[in-house]
Each structure stands twice: as C-alpha cells, then as structure tokens.
C-alpha cells in the first residue's frame, strides 16, 4: 500500500515538474525529443517567435525567453530561489523522495537560499573568490593543464578525447587544490560529484539512491577534513573560512560542509562543459580557430562568446512569493518560473545575428553566469581555467580537427555538454 502511494505521489510530482522537461520534450514545436536535445536553440527560437513569456506544461509554470525578462526576474525579490517557500511543491517532493534527504530542502546551499541567510553565506565564501586571488592561481593552472595535455599520445595517430583528457579532470583538480584537499582524492570526487546530481532525479529511485549515497559520503568526508583543518590550518579556502569564523562571522558546521559541497558541484561539470562546448565550436568553425591562433589576445573574448552561444547551464528556476504582474502576465503565488538563460543569450532584440559564433563579437554581455544576488561566485575561476585550457591547446597542437563521431549530449535538461569530443591532431 505504502509503495502504491509513493508511486502515485511520484507520478504527481513528475507531472508537476514536467514543465522543466519542456525543453527536451520538443513541446508542440513539431520536433522529436532527440531533435530538441541536439538542437535546443531552434526549439527556444520557435517558442520565442510566439511569445516572450509562455505557460508551460499543463499551465503549471512559466517560461521566460527574452533577455530583458530573464534579467528582470533574477533581480526581482518577489521571486525566490528557496523552494521550501513553496509549501505544496516541497511537500510533494518530500513524499516522492520517500524519506531520502532532498539536498535543496534539507541542506540548502547559498544557491537555494534567499537573504538574509544567502547574504551571510555568500559574504563568507566571497573571501576565497576575490578576483585578484583567483588570478594568482594562473601559474598552477597552467601546470595542471599541461599535465593533462601531456597524457595525449601524439605519436599514435589516433584522435584524443578532449573531455576525458582535459575538460573533466581540470576543474575538479583545481577546486580540490583551492579547498586544500589531497590530489589522491580527486578521482573519487569526480565520481561523487557526478553521482550527486542523482539527488535531483525525483521519482527515479535508483538515481536518487546513488545521489543520496554520494551526498552522505561527501558530507562525512568534508566533516573529517574540517576537523583536521581546525587543528592544522593551511593556505587554502577551507582554512580561510575557518579563520573568518574565528573573527566573528560564523558558519554553522553544516553550512560549512554544504558550502564546500556547492563549490565542488557547481564548479565542476559547468566548467567541463564550457571547455567541451567551446572546443566543439572552434572545431566546427575553423576560420574562428585560425583567428585565435593569429591573435591569442582574443581568447578571453572568444570564451565570452562561447558562454553566450552554448551555456553549460541552460536555465534557472524561481518560485513566486506573491501574485505578481510580470511582463504583461499575472504570475500567481507559488507558481514556478523558468528563466531560460540559453534563450536570452540568443534574443535577436539583444544580440545582432545571435546564432553566429563570432570570437571578435563586440558586445558579448551574456547572462550565462546568472544575474543579481546569485550571480555565479566562481565565474573568474571558470574564465581563467578555460582561458588557460584554450591557450595551451592551441599552442601545443598546430592542427586540430573534428574526428568522425556520434556526438552524445549529457541527458540532464539543465545542462548542455558533450559526453565525448574526439579531436584529430
Ligand atoms: C562555466 C562555468 C560556470 C557556469 C556556466 C556557472 C553558472 C552559474 C549560474 C547560472 C549561477 C546562478 C544560478 C541561479 O541564479 O539560480 C551560478 C551560481 C553559482 N556558481 Fe557558478 N557557474 C560556473 C562555474 C562555477 C565555478 C567554477 C564555481 C566555483 C568553484 C561556481 C560556483 C557557484 C556558486 C557557489 C553559485 C551560487 C552563488 C549564489 O547563490 O550566490 N560556479 N553559477
């Protein structure tokens, strides 16, 4: 009986959350699911051509597609990033989770909190992400990138996978060093942070179990590390956070653990996809790659253009705290609103020739890192890692071209990235 109830509730929650899948289902655009996964931008463009703000599946939420609307939403305090403030939805999610921990409800990180808790956590974590101290990491990041590229067997005549070789290992190694964690733990982290995403797969018990186990292992691990660093502080971010605590601002022990976890998770796959998607764009546009070879000073601008045109995070979500008049529509209290960053970045009202990839584009002011109080904390780090990655790849390999292959995308609708990218050298 209990199992029957859980399965019914799970179905209900899935149907409520179905609108989040809107991007991949092809909606009523006439595209198949596969076509919409491979070509989400055509899908967004078709919807945007009808209206900039549309109702989603069974009218349970809203989808914003224009740059100005997305930006306004992320600045609007009548919308919350904290799903606990949506009592109906959080109750349903809990029932479907059937006793498992639901991270964004049980241990929310700054990503899912509103002020004042958000402000406090963000201020503390900010200490480790000051732009200048991130820039100082450049020499170390160069060595890490070179170590990854050195593993390519140049003489073999075979293509190499840029994702497996560089895009995956680099971000996790960098964040592990920043937090002061031993390099021998890195491959375990890589696995755990991939598994962790399973906790968001409400309704898929197998994935949720894997995700919950990963979350528990990560929490226990960080608990141990923090205890050790209290006694033996080093020159790393966790020790810095502990030092700030001593100066008065306090992070509760749980908050400290969840801050470490969000840094590991938020900065890992996103940066992997930036490097993978960016490399694919260059291989697909050899004349643009040549421009970067001729003028490497353009690389930072090219990275902004990559972020604009292929955002690793395709959308974000807010819940309405009250009835709101927004962009000519009435959004009701507790309705969910999906801000499609990937559509906003290709809004023709904002960017001329939005579908053209142009490494020298003059206005590349995209919204891929979000906007407002939740603006990505790690953007300087992501920019630096990708800058070094492209500089070194272009310097090390005189010729690079796309090897023949079937391109498979990660199956999570939130993210956009290739699972493998084979390059001929
Ligand atoms: C290309 C790489 C990245 C992309 C595209 C990206 C994207 C984003 C976006 C869209 C948000 C805002 C989400 C929202 O408003 O709901 C965000 C927030 C955040 N990101 Fe990133 N991110 C990247 C890399 C990183 C890295 C490297 C780190 C850290 C090591 C990081 C840490 C965070 C944190 C902690 C937040 C929450 C900030 C807050 O709530 O105040 N991100 N990121």
PDB file of C-alpha atoms and ligand atoms in Angstrom, residues 74 110-111 118 122 129 175 262-263 266-267 270-271 274 307 312-313 316 318 341 368-370 373-378 381-382, ligand 1:
ATOM      1  CA  UNK A  74      16.700  37.471 -11.456  1.00  0.00           C
ATOM      2  CA  UNK A 110      23.571  29.575  -0.925  1.00  0.00           C
ATOM      3  CA  UNK A 111      22.197  28.686  -4.389  1.00  0.00           C
ATOM      4  CA  UNK A 118      22.057  33.839   1.445  1.00  0.00           C
ATOM      5  CA  UNK A 122      27.826  34.375   0.212  1.00  0.00           C
ATOM      6  CA  UNK A 129      36.914  34.152  -4.611  1.00  0.00           C
ATOM      7  CA  UNK A 175      38.794  23.104  -6.894  1.00  0.00           C
ATOM      8  CA  UNK A 262      28.375  23.507  -3.555  1.00  0.00           C
ATOM      9  CA  UNK A 263      31.824  24.718  -4.606  1.00  0.00           C
ATOM     10  CA  UNK A 266      28.719  23.973  -9.019  1.00  0.00           C
ATOM     11  CA  UNK A 267      32.169  24.455 -10.450  1.00  0.00           C
ATOM     12  CA  UNK A 270      29.833  23.547 -15.654  1.00  0.00           C
ATOM     13  CA  UNK A 271      33.483  24.280 -16.426  1.00  0.00           C
ATOM     14  CA  UNK A 274      32.436  25.272 -21.118  1.00  0.00           C
ATOM     15  CA  UNK A 307      29.453  31.120 -22.949  1.00  0.00           C
ATOM     16  CA  UNK A 312      26.589  24.979 -19.815  1.00  0.00           C
ATOM     17  CA  UNK A 313      23.627  25.859 -17.524  1.00  0.00           C
ATOM     18  CA  UNK A 316      17.389  28.502 -13.667  1.00  0.00           C
ATOM     19  CA  UNK A 318      12.397  30.747  -9.209  1.00  0.00           C
ATOM     20  CA  UNK A 341      19.403  31.767 -19.959  1.00  0.00           C
ATOM     21  CA  UNK A 368      25.200  32.625 -18.615  1.00  0.00           C
ATOM     22  CA  UNK A 369      26.509  33.234 -15.093  1.00  0.00           C
ATOM     23  CA  UNK A 370      23.073  34.415 -13.914  1.00  0.00           C
ATOM     24  CA  UNK A 373      22.362  38.260  -5.902  1.00  0.00           C
ATOM     25  CA  UNK A 374      23.032  34.698  -7.131  1.00  0.00           C
ATOM     26  CA  UNK A 375      25.463  35.782  -9.864  1.00  0.00           C
ATOM     27  CA  UNK A 376      27.962  32.925 -10.181  1.00  0.00           C
ATOM     28  CA  UNK A 377      30.564  33.060  -7.441  1.00  0.00           C
ATOM     29  CA  UNK A 378      33.078  31.055  -9.467  1.00  0.00           C
ATOM     30  CA  UNK A 381      37.803  30.838 -11.878  1.00  0.00           C
ATOM     31  CA  UNK A 382      35.821  29.327 -14.777  1.00  0.00           C
TER      32      UNK A 382
HETATM   33  C1  LIG B   1      31.274  27.895 -16.970  1.00  0.00           C
HETATM   34  C2  LIG B   1      31.173  27.629 -15.711  1.00  0.00           C
HETATM   35  C3  LIG B   1      30.026  28.045 -14.833  1.00  0.00           C
HETATM   36  C4  LIG B   1      28.742  28.389 -15.173  1.00  0.00           C
HETATM   37  C5  LIG B   1      28.113  28.446 -16.558  1.00  0.00           C
HETATM   38  C6  LIG B   1      28.053  28.720 -13.931  1.00  0.00           C
HETATM   39  C7  LIG B   1      26.728  29.156 -13.868  1.00  0.00           C
HETATM   40  C8  LIG B   1      26.130  29.610 -12.719  1.00  0.00           C
HETATM   41  C9  LIG B   1      24.799  30.191 -12.659  1.00  0.00           C
HETATM   42  C10 LIG B   1      23.845  30.367 -13.838  1.00  0.00           C
HETATM   43  C11 LIG B   1      24.554  30.523 -11.365  1.00  0.00           C
HETATM   44  C12 LIG B   1      23.308  31.216 -10.818  1.00  0.00           C
HETATM   45  C13 LIG B   1      22.181  30.243 -10.597  1.00  0.00           C
HETATM   46  C14 LIG B   1      20.895  30.921 -10.189  1.00  0.00           C
HETATM   47  O1  LIG B   1      20.767  32.142 -10.225  1.00  0.00           O
HETATM   48  O2  LIG B   1      19.966  30.182  -9.851  1.00  0.00           O
HETATM   49  C15 LIG B   1      25.726  30.139 -10.601  1.00  0.00           C
HETATM   50  C16 LIG B   1      25.860  30.284  -9.250  1.00  0.00           C
HETATM   51  C17 LIG B   1      26.922  29.784  -8.533  1.00  0.00           C
HETATM   52  N1  LIG B   1      28.107  29.269  -9.037  1.00  0.00           N
HETATM   53 FE1  LIG B   1      28.559  29.015 -10.973  1.00  0.00          FE
HETATM   54  N2  LIG B   1      28.925  28.544 -12.897  1.00  0.00           N
HETATM   55  C18 LIG B   1      30.145  28.147 -13.400  1.00  0.00           C
HETATM   56  C19 LIG B   1      31.297  27.886 -12.688  1.00  0.00           C
HETATM   57  C20 LIG B   1      31.408  27.950 -11.329  1.00  0.00           C
HETATM   58  C21 LIG B   1      32.610  27.648 -10.584  1.00  0.00           C
HETATM   59  C22 LIG B   1      33.962  27.299 -11.173  1.00  0.00           C
HETATM   60  C23 LIG B   1      32.263  27.750  -9.252  1.00  0.00           C
HETATM   61  C24 LIG B   1      33.107  27.545  -8.021  1.00  0.00           C
HETATM   62  C25 LIG B   1      34.177  26.891  -7.927  1.00  0.00           C
HETATM   63  C26 LIG B   1      30.868  28.141  -9.179  1.00  0.00           C
HETATM   64  C27 LIG B   1      30.162  28.366  -8.027  1.00  0.00           C
HETATM   65  C28 LIG B   1      28.907  28.912  -7.971  1.00  0.00           C
HETATM   66  C29 LIG B   1      28.221  29.214  -6.721  1.00  0.00           C
HETATM   67  C30 LIG B   1      28.741  28.964  -5.323  1.00  0.00           C
HETATM   68  C31 LIG B   1      26.982  29.769  -7.074  1.00  0.00           C
HETATM   69  C32 LIG B   1      25.894  30.259  -6.131  1.00  0.00           C
HETATM   70  C33 LIG B   1      26.017  31.744  -5.933  1.00  0.00           C
HETATM   71  C34 LIG B   1      24.889  32.308  -5.099  1.00  0.00           C
HETATM   72  O3  LIG B   1      23.858  31.661  -4.936  1.00  0.00           O
HETATM   73  O4  LIG B   1      25.087  33.420  -4.580  1.00  0.00           O
HETATM   74  N3  LIG B   1      30.386  28.239 -10.458  1.00  0.00           N
HETATM   75  N4  LIG B   1      26.682  29.607 -11.458  1.00  0.00           N
END
